[in-house]
Tab-separated table of C-alpha atoms in Angstrom:
chain	number	residue	atom	x	y	z
D	235	UNK	CA	22.428	2.605	26.005
D	236	UNK	CA	20.882	5.743	24.502
D	237	UNK	CA	17.838	7.318	26.125
D	238	UNK	CA	15.797	6.732	22.962
D	239	UNK	CA	16.685	3.047	22.777
D	240	UNK	CA	15.871	2.517	26.447
D	241	UNK	CA	12.605	4.394	25.997
D	242	UNK	CA	11.318	2.148	23.220
D	243	UNK	CA	12.131	-0.967	25.281
D	244	UNK	CA	10.220	0.539	28.197
D	245	UNK	CA	7.352	1.422	25.872
D	246	UNK	CA	7.099	-2.227	24.846
D	247	UNK	CA	6.798	-3.358	28.448
D	248	UNK	CA	4.095	-0.773	29.127
D	249	UNK	CA	2.202	-1.842	26.004
D	250	UNK	CA	2.278	-5.512	27.067
D	251	UNK	CA	1.104	-4.665	30.555
D	252	UNK	CA	-1.744	-2.526	29.247
D	253	UNK	CA	-2.875	-5.200	26.777
D	254	UNK	CA	-2.806	-7.943	29.426
D	255	UNK	CA	-4.700	-5.776	31.879
D	256	UNK	CA	-7.534	-5.539	29.353
D	257	UNK	CA	-7.375	-9.199	28.270
D	258	UNK	CA	-5.141	-11.769	30.036
D	259	UNK	CA	-5.337	-14.034	26.950
D	260	UNK	CA	-4.496	-11.287	24.442
D	261	UNK	CA	-1.095	-12.583	23.342
D	262	UNK	CA	-1.992	-16.248	23.782
D	263	UNK	CA	-4.857	-15.765	21.322
D	264	UNK	CA	-2.656	-13.839	18.877
D	265	UNK	CA	-0.092	-16.636	18.915
D	266	UNK	CA	-2.676	-19.134	17.652
D	267	UNK	CA	-2.576	-17.680	14.129
D	268	UNK	CA	-3.810	-14.869	11.908
D	269	UNK	CA	-6.855	-14.543	9.697
D	270	UNK	CA	-6.738	-10.920	8.508
D	271	UNK	CA	-9.387	-9.939	5.951
D	272	UNK	CA	-7.167	-7.248	4.466
D	273	UNK	CA	-3.802	-6.821	2.766
D	274	UNK	CA	-2.484	-3.262	2.980
D	275	UNK	CA	0.107	-2.080	0.468
D	276	UNK	CA	1.329	1.282	1.663
D	277	UNK	CA	4.220	3.697	1.720
D	278	UNK	CA	7.183	3.222	4.062
D	279	UNK	CA	6.643	6.762	5.359
D	280	UNK	CA	6.668	6.677	9.177
D	281	UNK	CA	3.645	8.987	9.314
D	282	UNK	CA	1.316	6.449	7.666
D	283	UNK	CA	0.762	3.544	10.117
D	284	UNK	CA	-1.649	1.063	8.530
D	285	UNK	CA	-3.305	-0.319	11.652
D	286	UNK	CA	-3.811	3.019	13.386
D	287	UNK	CA	-5.315	4.761	10.362
D	288	UNK	CA	-8.206	2.298	10.161
D	289	UNK	CA	-8.438	1.486	13.860
D	290	UNK	CA	-7.393	-2.133	13.347
D	291	UNK	CA	-5.952	-4.408	16.003
D	292	UNK	CA	-2.902	-6.668	15.611
D	293	UNK	CA	-3.935	-9.662	13.517
D	294	UNK	CA	-6.438	-7.739	11.396
D	295	UNK	CA	-4.169	-6.328	8.670
D	296	UNK	CA	-1.437	-8.029	6.643
D	297	UNK	CA	0.992	-5.292	5.576
D	298	UNK	CA	3.513	-4.645	2.834
D	299	UNK	CA	5.217	-1.255	2.617
D	300	UNK	CA	7.745	0.292	0.254
D	301	UNK	CA	8.702	3.711	-1.087
D	302	UNK	CA	5.600	5.267	-2.694
D	303	UNK	CA	3.420	2.133	-2.292
D	304	UNK	CA	4.535	0.640	-5.599
D	305	UNK	CA	3.365	-2.606	-7.188
D	306	UNK	CA	6.285	-3.668	-9.376
D	307	UNK	CA	5.566	-6.900	-11.226
D	308	UNK	CA	9.172	-8.144	-10.824
D	309	UNK	CA	9.405	-7.351	-7.096
D	310	UNK	CA	9.620	-10.785	-5.445
D	311	UNK	CA	9.109	-9.295	-1.994
D	312	UNK	CA	5.783	-7.749	-2.945
D	313	UNK	CA	4.728	-10.811	-4.949
D	314	UNK	CA	5.544	-13.138	-2.051
D	315	UNK	CA	3.457	-11.053	0.326
D	316	UNK	CA	0.615	-10.905	-2.197
D	317	UNK	CA	0.722	-14.638	-2.871
D	318	UNK	CA	0.635	-15.508	0.826
D	319	UNK	CA	-2.145	-13.024	1.531
D	320	UNK	CA	-4.342	-14.201	-1.348
D	321	UNK	CA	-3.661	-17.917	-1.452
D	322	UNK	CA	-2.975	-18.767	2.188
D	323	UNK	CA	-4.662	-16.106	4.292
D	324	UNK	CA	-7.501	-15.739	1.770
D	325	UNK	CA	-7.854	-11.978	2.292
D	326	UNK	CA	-10.961	-10.479	0.761
D	327	UNK	CA	-9.620	-6.961	0.248
D	328	UNK	CA	-6.346	-5.418	-0.886
D	329	UNK	CA	-5.914	-1.701	-0.325
D	330	UNK	CA	-3.205	0.338	-1.999
D	331	UNK	CA	-2.872	3.412	0.192
D	332	UNK	CA	-0.676	6.320	-0.786
D	333	UNK	CA	-0.531	9.725	0.822
D	334	UNK	CA	-0.333	13.364	-0.125
D	335	UNK	CA	3.141	14.797	0.368
D	336	UNK	CA	4.824	11.511	-0.591
D	337	UNK	CA	8.574	12.052	-0.885
D	338	UNK	CA	9.025	9.288	-3.444
D	339	UNK	CA	6.404	10.754	-5.749
D	340	UNK	CA	7.888	14.228	-5.267
D	341	UNK	CA	11.359	12.933	-6.166
D	342	UNK	CA	9.956	11.370	-9.334
D	343	UNK	CA	8.816	14.811	-10.456
D	344	UNK	CA	12.386	16.101	-10.419
D	345	UNK	CA	15.876	15.118	-11.520
D	346	UNK	CA	17.888	15.268	-8.314
D	347	UNK	CA	19.921	12.111	-7.694
D	348	UNK	CA	19.355	10.717	-4.209
D	349	UNK	CA	21.265	7.444	-4.379
D	350	UNK	CA	20.321	3.838	-5.021
D	351	UNK	CA	16.671	4.794	-4.583
D	352	UNK	CA	16.936	6.529	-7.989
D	353	UNK	CA	16.456	3.089	-9.555
D	354	UNK	CA	13.232	2.505	-7.617
D	355	UNK	CA	11.929	5.972	-8.415
D	356	UNK	CA	12.242	5.183	-12.111
D	357	UNK	CA	9.096	3.060	-11.732
D	358	UNK	CA	7.259	6.133	-10.444
D	359	UNK	CA	8.621	8.211	-13.308
D	360	UNK	CA	7.137	5.665	-15.718
D	361	UNK	CA	3.721	6.454	-14.243
D	362	UNK	CA	4.333	10.158	-14.847
D	363	UNK	CA	5.324	9.401	-18.435
D	364	UNK	CA	1.988	7.642	-19.014
D	365	UNK	CA	0.078	10.696	-17.813
D	366	UNK	CA	2.473	13.533	-18.626
D	367	UNK	CA	0.091	15.388	-20.934
D	368	UNK	CA	-2.509	15.734	-18.193
D	369	UNK	CA	-0.046	16.348	-15.375
D	370	UNK	CA	1.967	18.918	-17.297
D	371	UNK	CA	-1.267	20.814	-18.000
D	372	UNK	CA	-1.691	21.502	-14.265
D	373	UNK	CA	0.105	24.791	-13.678
D	374	UNK	CA	-0.022	24.853	-9.885
D	375	UNK	CA	2.810	22.670	-8.607
D	376	UNK	CA	1.001	21.548	-5.455
D	377	UNK	CA	-2.090	20.570	-7.407
D	378	UNK	CA	0.090	18.684	-9.905
D	379	UNK	CA	1.856	16.907	-7.046
D	380	UNK	CA	-1.447	15.861	-5.461
D	381	UNK	CA	-2.818	14.692	-8.804
D	382	UNK	CA	0.307	12.620	-9.404
D	383	UNK	CA	-0.035	10.985	-5.984
D	384	UNK	CA	-3.603	9.961	-6.842
D	385	UNK	CA	-2.729	8.755	-10.331
D	386	UNK	CA	0.153	6.691	-8.985
D	387	UNK	CA	-2.173	4.929	-6.536
D	388	UNK	CA	-4.690	4.153	-9.268
D	389	UNK	CA	-1.971	2.727	-11.507
D	390	UNK	CA	-0.772	0.457	-8.694
D	391	UNK	CA	-4.311	-0.859	-8.247
D	392	UNK	CA	-4.411	-1.771	-11.926
D	393	UNK	CA	-0.929	-3.305	-11.714
D	394	UNK	CA	-2.114	-5.504	-8.838
D	395	UNK	CA	-5.076	-6.590	-10.911
D	396	UNK	CA	-2.758	-7.596	-13.748
D	397	UNK	CA	-0.774	-10.072	-11.620
D	398	UNK	CA	-1.281	-13.788	-12.227
D	399	UNK	CA	-1.840	-14.200	-8.467
D	400	UNK	CA	-4.897	-11.966	-8.373
D	401	UNK	CA	-6.309	-13.129	-11.700
D	402	UNK	CA	-5.977	-16.799	-10.736
D	403	UNK	CA	-7.905	-16.057	-7.544
D	404	UNK	CA	-10.675	-14.414	-9.537
D	405	UNK	CA	-10.716	-17.333	-11.984
D	406	UNK	CA	-11.272	-19.753	-9.106
D	407	UNK	CA	-14.176	-17.671	-7.848
D	408	UNK	CA	-12.378	-16.243	-4.833
D	409	UNK	CA	-13.968	-13.153	-3.287
D	410	UNK	CA	-11.235	-10.550	-3.714
D	411	UNK	CA	-11.495	-6.801	-4.264
D	412	UNK	CA	-8.747	-4.235	-4.786
D	413	UNK	CA	-9.101	-0.611	-3.747
D	414	UNK	CA	-7.113	2.625	-4.013
D	415	UNK	CA	-6.971	5.104	-1.136
D	416	UNK	CA	-5.102	8.325	-0.481
D	417	UNK	CA	-4.312	9.475	3.049
D	418	UNK	CA	-4.171	13.095	4.136
D	419	UNK	CA	-1.272	13.723	6.498
D	420	UNK	CA	-2.753	17.029	7.582
D	421	UNK	CA	-6.241	15.669	8.277
D	422	UNK	CA	-5.929	11.985	9.150
D	423	UNK	CA	-8.720	11.081	6.747
D	424	UNK	CA	-8.497	8.614	3.874
D	425	UNK	CA	-10.244	9.165	0.560
D	426	UNK	CA	-11.513	6.295	-1.562
D	427	UNK	CA	-10.316	7.119	-5.081
D	428	UNK	CA	-13.186	5.104	-6.573
D	429	UNK	CA	-10.926	2.622	-8.286
D	430	UNK	CA	-12.358	-0.617	-6.931
D	431	UNK	CA	-11.703	-3.763	-8.956
D	432	UNK	CA	-13.049	-7.252	-8.336
D	433	UNK	CA	-12.677	-8.797	-11.797
D	434	UNK	CA	-10.191	-8.703	-14.654
D	435	UNK	CA	-13.011	-7.493	-16.890
D	436	UNK	CA	-12.006	-3.986	-15.809
D	437	UNK	CA	-8.606	-4.460	-17.486
D	438	UNK	CA	-7.645	-4.023	-21.124
D	439	UNK	CA	-8.052	-7.337	-22.942
D	440	UNK	CA	-4.305	-7.759	-23.419
D	441	UNK	CA	-3.924	-8.089	-19.632
D	442	UNK	CA	-6.762	-10.575	-19.130
D	443	UNK	CA	-5.008	-13.866	-18.470
D	444	UNK	CA	-6.605	-17.157	-19.560
D	445	UNK	CA	-6.122	-20.161	-17.273
């Protein structure tokens, strides 16, 4: 057994002991069920842990993560998570949180083949294509990269709002808001990108579903 593998098993035991020392019923209460108020759609990057960033405890955040925090309308994994969060858990907020320095977004700005992930990155490239005039006008590469990260997050918020799952919830009067955040790896702070949607009225008419 490698030292690393043994260490993470030991870490688990220490974590359990610490949690039980603070509250003997901690895990018994967790096992009763979950009622998180929030669905977090974030990047798979190991440096962006959803719970820790917002100081949330286990049971308080339902999480879906993928490369570059994408909302792809044909992704059954994402849609299944979204459907369960909205229609079963009745979350009130969905946050799409990306981060500066995102490798997936950076890859989408270039042409280097990485492997099978190239097919996923095509979705990110489509976002660039929608905003290429503005992005190409930014001469500084770092500034362009940061702007692309922010734009990608905003587009994913709108893509979430376009799903039948979210629009059906709004139609039924469910309290549900979608937000876009960007996380700074070098600061630890999140920034609200001011794209907060709680109705399909914020969408172009062609995307407003009628039920």
